[in-house]
Amino acid sequence: MSRILLTGATGLIGGAVLHRALVAKTDTEWVCLVRASDEEAGRQRIAARLGRFTSALNAQRLAQRVEIVAGDFTKADQNADPRLDSVTQVLHLAADTSWWAQEKVHRTNHDGTLALARRAAGMTRLDRFLHVSTAMICGGNPPAMVEEARYPDADATHLVPYSASKAAAEVSLAARFADLPVVVARPSIVLGHSTLGARPGASILWVIRACDRLRLVAGDRDGTVDIVPIDWVADTLVEMLARPGLAHRTYHLSAGTVSRTRWSDLGRTLDRVDPAHGPRHYDEFSARDRATLHARFCEVFGLDEAIKVAMFRALQAYYRFCELDVTFDNARLLAEGFPPPPALSQYIGRCIETSGEIIDQFREDFGQFAVGSAPRRDAARPAPPLPETMPARESNTRPRSQSR
């Protein structure tokens, strides 16, 4: 019988994984390491996240089937709870996705991952440590096609500390835990749910909608962006845990050449599913052209509230990400029989149907942009200032898009 330790169960992908696994009603036992004062508090956090995928009553029922270990994964090596000793697999999803708090993000995503690995090294039944990283470990100047076999480059320049910390964690896991059965899954941009749309969470969806509303595309209208839905990522991770053997140690959970999104195609799809805001014609601009973005943003959204100023600054960063025009190869995944993800054009209509105002979706997502933020920030509290511009880019570097 499999006994899986899950970190990050209260997050977007973690909730999707847990919901998918519990609904399947297999013999697998799920143990969730949750930051909480006690087990019941942790269970309620789990139930709240599961409630994004099902009714509140069913979420409570499902949460009762999960073992809760109250604790912090960054201190897992100090956790002597005997329930962890019998774990057969680890799915490590927990991470700090803040963009600007470099020291804190590295401490959590790198040092914390190594603490979890040290605890896992003492699990005598362990046969897989599935570490969820990011496709952007390649750094901010990737080739047009990033191969799954690519190893983090120590000299790569990263736009944000998040991707740098994930790359460092991969390097340290390989160097210090060679005997641990580590498999690395690297999602690209995770956006929306193929059937529930925006209901599980609006993370990054607001970016696509804002770019569409502004009618601005960074770079080429025929450029691509590698986007996958939450449920496909969850299904793939659960299947990766279930497979008795995997041929490789690193995989991209990405759209690849089959399912990647072109802005021009997306515009035509949005004209069909959201005709009220059509017809669409996107203007091309450079992501470094702050004046053009500022003028268009003021015209469409205004800058009369602090949350809108924060949204403008975050959008500046995302436009630089979109300008990358990068695809993450998923040939390894497909060769082993995993199904390809649906293209964004296949489910963006459902995302639009379940969406509220763009500014409200950004407000929900705002915690990741705040300096030093771990939990989501209450919208009623004043937001900390974001950098006026992104860090200067050297001539041989390009920015990246946050994927998780």
PDB file of N, CA and C in Angstrom, residues 22-78:
ATOM      1  N   LEU A  22      -8.305  11.764  -3.658  1.00  0.00           N
ATOM      2  CA  LEU A  22      -9.326  11.310  -2.714  1.00  0.00           C
ATOM      3  C   LEU A  22     -10.609  10.892  -3.419  1.00  0.00           C
ATOM      4  N   VAL A  23     -10.964  11.584  -4.481  1.00  0.00           N
ATOM      5  CA  VAL A  23     -12.159  11.220  -5.243  1.00  0.00           C
ATOM      6  C   VAL A  23     -11.981   9.858  -5.898  1.00  0.00           C
ATOM      7  N   ALA A  24     -10.751   9.516  -6.254  1.00  0.00           N
ATOM      8  CA  ALA A  24     -10.481   8.238  -6.903  1.00  0.00           C
ATOM      9  C   ALA A  24     -10.696   7.045  -5.980  1.00  0.00           C
ATOM     10  N   LYS A  25     -10.676   7.257  -4.664  1.00  0.00           N
ATOM     11  CA  LYS A  25     -10.964   6.219  -3.673  1.00  0.00           C
ATOM     12  C   LYS A  25     -10.061   4.994  -3.826  1.00  0.00           C
ATOM     13  N   THR A  26      -8.782   5.227  -3.909  1.00  0.00           N
ATOM     14  CA  THR A  26      -7.819   4.126  -3.971  1.00  0.00           C
ATOM     15  C   THR A  26      -7.404   3.744  -2.553  1.00  0.00           C
ATOM     16  N   ASP A  27      -6.533   2.747  -2.435  1.00  0.00           N
ATOM     17  CA  ASP A  27      -6.042   2.324  -1.121  1.00  0.00           C
ATOM     18  C   ASP A  27      -4.913   3.211  -0.604  1.00  0.00           C
ATOM     19  N   THR A  28      -4.502   4.153  -1.406  1.00  0.00           N
ATOM     20  CA  THR A  28      -3.382   5.017  -1.018  1.00  0.00           C
ATOM     21  C   THR A  28      -3.719   5.842   0.222  1.00  0.00           C
ATOM     22  N   GLU A  29      -2.775   5.897   1.133  1.00  0.00           N
ATOM     23  CA  GLU A  29      -2.919   6.741   2.319  1.00  0.00           C
ATOM     24  C   GLU A  29      -2.196   8.063   2.071  1.00  0.00           C
ATOM     25  N   TRP A  30      -2.864   9.164   2.413  1.00  0.00           N
ATOM     26  CA  TRP A  30      -2.288  10.487   2.219  1.00  0.00           C
ATOM     27  C   TRP A  30      -2.011  11.133   3.569  1.00  0.00           C
ATOM     28  N   VAL A  31      -0.780  11.560   3.728  1.00  0.00           N
ATOM     29  CA  VAL A  31      -0.343  12.253   4.938  1.00  0.00           C
ATOM     30  C   VAL A  31       0.058  13.657   4.535  1.00  0.00           C
ATOM     31  N   CYS A  32      -0.569  14.653   5.122  1.00  0.00           N
ATOM     32  CA  CYS A  32      -0.288  16.051   4.752  1.00  0.00           C
ATOM     33  C   CYS A  32       0.449  16.758   5.876  1.00  0.00           C
ATOM     34  N   LEU A  33       1.609  17.300   5.540  1.00  0.00           N
ATOM     35  CA  LEU A  33       2.367  18.116   6.485  1.00  0.00           C
ATOM     36  C   LEU A  33       1.889  19.549   6.307  1.00  0.00           C
ATOM     37  N   VAL A  34       1.210  20.076   7.327  1.00  0.00           N
ATOM     38  CA  VAL A  34       0.518  21.361   7.205  1.00  0.00           C
ATOM     39  C   VAL A  34       0.954  22.300   8.316  1.00  0.00           C
ATOM     40  N   ARG A  35       1.235  23.536   7.950  1.00  0.00           N
ATOM     41  CA  ARG A  35       1.528  24.550   8.964  1.00  0.00           C
ATOM     42  C   ARG A  35       0.240  24.880   9.701  1.00  0.00           C
ATOM     43  N   ALA A  36       0.146  24.489  10.942  1.00  0.00           N
ATOM     44  CA  ALA A  36      -1.062  24.720  11.733  1.00  0.00           C
ATOM     45  C   ALA A  36      -0.727  24.507  13.199  1.00  0.00           C
ATOM     46  N   SER A  37      -1.578  25.062  14.065  1.00  0.00           N
ATOM     47  CA  SER A  37      -1.342  24.944  15.504  1.00  0.00           C
ATOM     48  C   SER A  37      -1.576  23.527  15.999  1.00  0.00           C
ATOM     49  N   ASP A  38      -2.483  22.798  15.352  1.00  0.00           N
ATOM     50  CA  ASP A  38      -2.753  21.412  15.725  1.00  0.00           C
ATOM     51  C   ASP A  38      -3.377  20.695  14.533  1.00  0.00           C
ATOM     52  N   GLU A  39      -3.677  19.429  14.698  1.00  0.00           N
ATOM     53  CA  GLU A  39      -4.188  18.634  13.586  1.00  0.00           C
ATOM     54  C   GLU A  39      -5.533  19.138  13.077  1.00  0.00           C
ATOM     55  N   GLU A  40      -6.421  19.507  13.990  1.00  0.00           N
ATOM     56  CA  GLU A  40      -7.748  19.951  13.548  1.00  0.00           C
ATOM     57  C   GLU A  40      -7.657  21.251  12.761  1.00  0.00           C
ATOM     58  N   ALA A  41      -6.806  22.152  13.205  1.00  0.00           N
ATOM     59  CA  ALA A  41      -6.620  23.398  12.456  1.00  0.00           C
ATOM     60  C   ALA A  41      -6.066  23.096  11.067  1.00  0.00           C
ATOM     61  N   GLY A  42      -5.154  22.141  10.991  1.00  0.00           N
ATOM     62  CA  GLY A  42      -4.615  21.747   9.699  1.00  0.00           C
ATOM     63  C   GLY A  42      -5.665  21.117   8.814  1.00  0.00           C
ATOM     64  N   ARG A  43      -6.535  20.315   9.405  1.00  0.00           N
ATOM     65  CA  ARG A  43      -7.595  19.676   8.634  1.00  0.00           C
ATOM     66  C   ARG A  43      -8.557  20.711   8.061  1.00  0.00           C
ATOM     67  N   GLN A  44      -8.834  21.748   8.821  1.00  0.00           N
ATOM     68  CA  GLN A  44      -9.735  22.801   8.332  1.00  0.00           C
ATOM     69  C   GLN A  44      -9.090  23.588   7.191  1.00  0.00           C
ATOM     70  N   ARG A  45      -7.788  23.758   7.234  1.00  0.00           N
ATOM     71  CA  ARG A  45      -7.101  24.401   6.117  1.00  0.00           C
ATOM     72  C   ARG A  45      -7.193  23.541   4.862  1.00  0.00           C
ATOM     73  N   ILE A  46      -7.054  22.243   5.050  1.00  0.00           N
ATOM     74  CA  ILE A  46      -7.194  21.311   3.923  1.00  0.00           C
ATOM     75  C   ILE A  46      -8.609  21.368   3.362  1.00  0.00           C
ATOM     76  N   ALA A  47      -9.598  21.342   4.244  1.00  0.00           N
ATOM     77  CA  ALA A  47     -10.996  21.367   3.812  1.00  0.00           C
ATOM     78  C   ALA A  47     -11.309  22.652   3.050  1.00  0.00           C
ATOM     79  N   ALA A  48     -10.752  23.766   3.508  1.00  0.00           N
ATOM     80  CA  ALA A  48     -10.996  25.041   2.824  1.00  0.00           C
ATOM     81  C   ALA A  48     -10.446  25.002   1.397  1.00  0.00           C
ATOM     82  N   ARG A  49      -9.294  24.409   1.206  1.00  0.00           N
ATOM     83  CA  ARG A  49      -8.727  24.312  -0.140  1.00  0.00           C
ATOM     84  C   ARG A  49      -9.519  23.327  -0.996  1.00  0.00           C
ATOM     85  N   LEU A  50      -9.917  22.190  -0.429  1.00  0.00           N
ATOM     86  CA  LEU A  50     -10.719  21.228  -1.174  1.00  0.00           C
ATOM     87  C   LEU A  50     -12.066  21.825  -1.582  1.00  0.00           C
ATOM     88  N   GLY A  51     -12.546  22.793  -0.789  1.00  0.00           N
ATOM     89  CA  GLY A  51     -13.803  23.452  -1.104  1.00  0.00           C
ATOM     90  C   GLY A  51     -13.761  24.247  -2.394  1.00  0.00           C
ATOM     91  N   ARG A  52     -12.576  24.482  -2.927  1.00  0.00           N
ATOM     92  CA  ARG A  52     -12.465  25.138  -4.233  1.00  0.00           C
ATOM     93  C   ARG A  52     -12.837  24.183  -5.375  1.00  0.00           C
ATOM     94  N   PHE A  53     -12.838  22.878  -5.084  1.00  0.00           N
ATOM     95  CA  PHE A  53     -13.066  21.877  -6.119  1.00  0.00           C
ATOM     96  C   PHE A  53     -14.387  21.130  -5.966  1.00  0.00           C
ATOM     97  N   THR A  54     -15.037  21.281  -4.814  1.00  0.00           N
ATOM     98  CA  THR A  54     -16.267  20.556  -4.556  1.00  0.00           C
ATOM     99  C   THR A  54     -17.088  21.341  -3.540  1.00  0.00           C
ATOM    100  N   SER A  55     -18.217  20.789  -3.105  1.00  0.00           N
ATOM    101  CA  SER A  55     -19.054  21.478  -2.124  1.00  0.00           C
ATOM    102  C   SER A  55     -18.357  21.510  -0.771  1.00  0.00           C
ATOM    103  N   ALA A  56     -18.752  22.443   0.077  1.00  0.00           N
ATOM    104  CA  ALA A  56     -18.144  22.574   1.401  1.00  0.00           C
ATOM    105  C   ALA A  56     -18.352  21.307   2.224  1.00  0.00           C
ATOM    106  N   LEU A  57     -19.540  20.701   2.104  1.00  0.00           N
ATOM    107  CA  LEU A  57     -19.832  19.488   2.860  1.00  0.00           C
ATOM    108  C   LEU A  57     -18.946  18.336   2.399  1.00  0.00           C
ATOM    109  N   ASN A  58     -18.827  18.180   1.098  1.00  0.00           N
ATOM    110  CA  ASN A  58     -17.986  17.097   0.581  1.00  0.00           C
ATOM    111  C   ASN A  58     -16.513  17.345   0.892  1.00  0.00           C
ATOM    112  N   ALA A  59     -16.121  18.615   0.892  1.00  0.00           N
ATOM    113  CA  ALA A  59     -14.734  18.945   1.230  1.00  0.00           C
ATOM    114  C   ALA A  59     -14.417  18.511   2.658  1.00  0.00           C
ATOM    115  N   GLN A  60     -15.353  18.719   3.568  1.00  0.00           N
ATOM    116  CA  GLN A  60     -15.152  18.292   4.960  1.00  0.00           C
ATOM    117  C   GLN A  60     -15.049  16.770   5.048  1.00  0.00           C
ATOM    118  N   ARG A  61     -15.866  16.083   4.271  1.00  0.00           N
ATOM    119  CA  ARG A  61     -15.826  14.614   4.284  1.00  0.00           C
ATOM    120  C   ARG A  61     -14.495  14.102   3.742  1.00  0.00           C
ATOM    121  N   LEU A  62     -14.051  14.684   2.647  1.00  0.00           N
ATOM    122  CA  LEU A  62     -12.786  14.260   2.063  1.00  0.00           C
ATOM    123  C   LEU A  62     -11.615  14.533   3.000  1.00  0.00           C
ATOM    124  N   ALA A  63     -11.671  15.674   3.677  1.00  0.00           N
ATOM    125  CA  ALA A  63     -10.581  16.041   4.582  1.00  0.00           C
ATOM    126  C   ALA A  63     -10.440  15.065   5.741  1.00  0.00           C
ATOM    127  N   GLN A  64     -11.519  14.383   6.085  1.00  0.00           N
ATOM    128  CA  GLN A  64     -11.460  13.416   7.174  1.00  0.00           C
ATOM    129  C   GLN A  64     -10.653  12.178   6.800  1.00  0.00           C
ATOM    130  N   ARG A  65     -10.420  11.986   5.515  1.00  0.00           N
ATOM    131  CA  ARG A  65      -9.696  10.807   5.059  1.00  0.00           C
ATOM    132  C   ARG A  65      -8.192  11.034   4.956  1.00  0.00           C
ATOM    133  N   VAL A  66      -7.753  12.199   5.391  1.00  0.00           N
ATOM    134  CA  VAL A  66      -6.339  12.565   5.297  1.00  0.00           C
ATOM    135  C   VAL A  66      -5.717  12.582   6.687  1.00  0.00           C
ATOM    136  N   GLU A  67      -4.524  12.031   6.811  1.00  0.00           N
ATOM    137  CA  GLU A  67      -3.775  12.164   8.057  1.00  0.00           C
ATOM    138  C   GLU A  67      -3.092  13.523   8.069  1.00  0.00           C
ATOM    139  N   ILE A  68      -3.198  14.229   9.165  1.00  0.00           N
ATOM    140  CA  ILE A  68      -2.606  15.555   9.287  1.00  0.00           C
ATOM    141  C   ILE A  68      -1.444  15.509  10.268  1.00  0.00           C
ATOM    142  N   VAL A  69      -0.286  15.962   9.815  1.00  0.00           N
ATOM    143  CA  VAL A  69       0.854  16.171  10.697  1.00  0.00           C
ATOM    144  C   VAL A  69       1.090  17.675  10.740  1.00  0.00           C
ATOM    145  N   ALA A  70       0.844  18.274  11.884  1.00  0.00           N
ATOM    146  CA  ALA A  70       1.037  19.715  12.019  1.00  0.00           C
ATOM    147  C   ALA A  70       2.534  20.010  12.098  1.00  0.00           C
ATOM    148  N   GLY A  71       2.995  20.831  11.181  1.00  0.00           N
ATOM    149  CA  GLY A  71       4.420  21.139  11.182  1.00  0.00           C
ATOM    150  C   GLY A  71       4.826  21.919   9.956  1.00  0.00           C
ATOM    151  N   ASP A  72       6.061  22.350   9.942  1.00  0.00           N
ATOM    152  CA  ASP A  72       6.619  23.160   8.867  1.00  0.00           C
ATOM    153  C   ASP A  72       7.620  22.302   8.091  1.00  0.00           C
ATOM    154  N   PHE A  73       7.446  22.206   6.767  1.00  0.00           N
ATOM    155  CA  PHE A  73       8.352  21.355   5.990  1.00  0.00           C
ATOM    156  C   PHE A  73       9.788  21.847   6.061  1.00  0.00           C
ATOM    157  N   THR A  74       9.972  23.148   6.303  1.00  0.00           N
ATOM    158  CA  THR A  74      11.334  23.682   6.375  1.00  0.00           C
ATOM    159  C   THR A  74      12.063  23.216   7.635  1.00  0.00           C
ATOM    160  N   LYS A  75      11.322  22.595   8.553  1.00  0.00           N
ATOM    161  CA  LYS A  75      11.914  22.035   9.776  1.00  0.00           C
ATOM    162  C   LYS A  75      11.606  20.546   9.870  1.00  0.00           C
ATOM    163  N   ALA A  76      11.378  19.932   8.715  1.00  0.00           N
ATOM    164  CA  ALA A  76      10.979  18.526   8.714  1.00  0.00           C
ATOM    165  C   ALA A  76      12.029  17.624   9.332  1.00  0.00           C
ATOM    166  N   ASP A  77      13.301  17.989   9.202  1.00  0.00           N
ATOM    167  CA  ASP A  77      14.370  17.160   9.764  1.00  0.00           C
ATOM    168  C   ASP A  77      14.348  17.153  11.284  1.00  0.00           C
ATOM    169  N   GLN A  78      13.556  18.054  11.891  1.00  0.00           N
ATOM    170  CA  GLN A  78      13.403  18.091  13.343  1.00  0.00           C
ATOM    171  C   GLN A  78      12.094  17.464  13.794  1.00  0.00           C
TER     172      GLN A  78
END
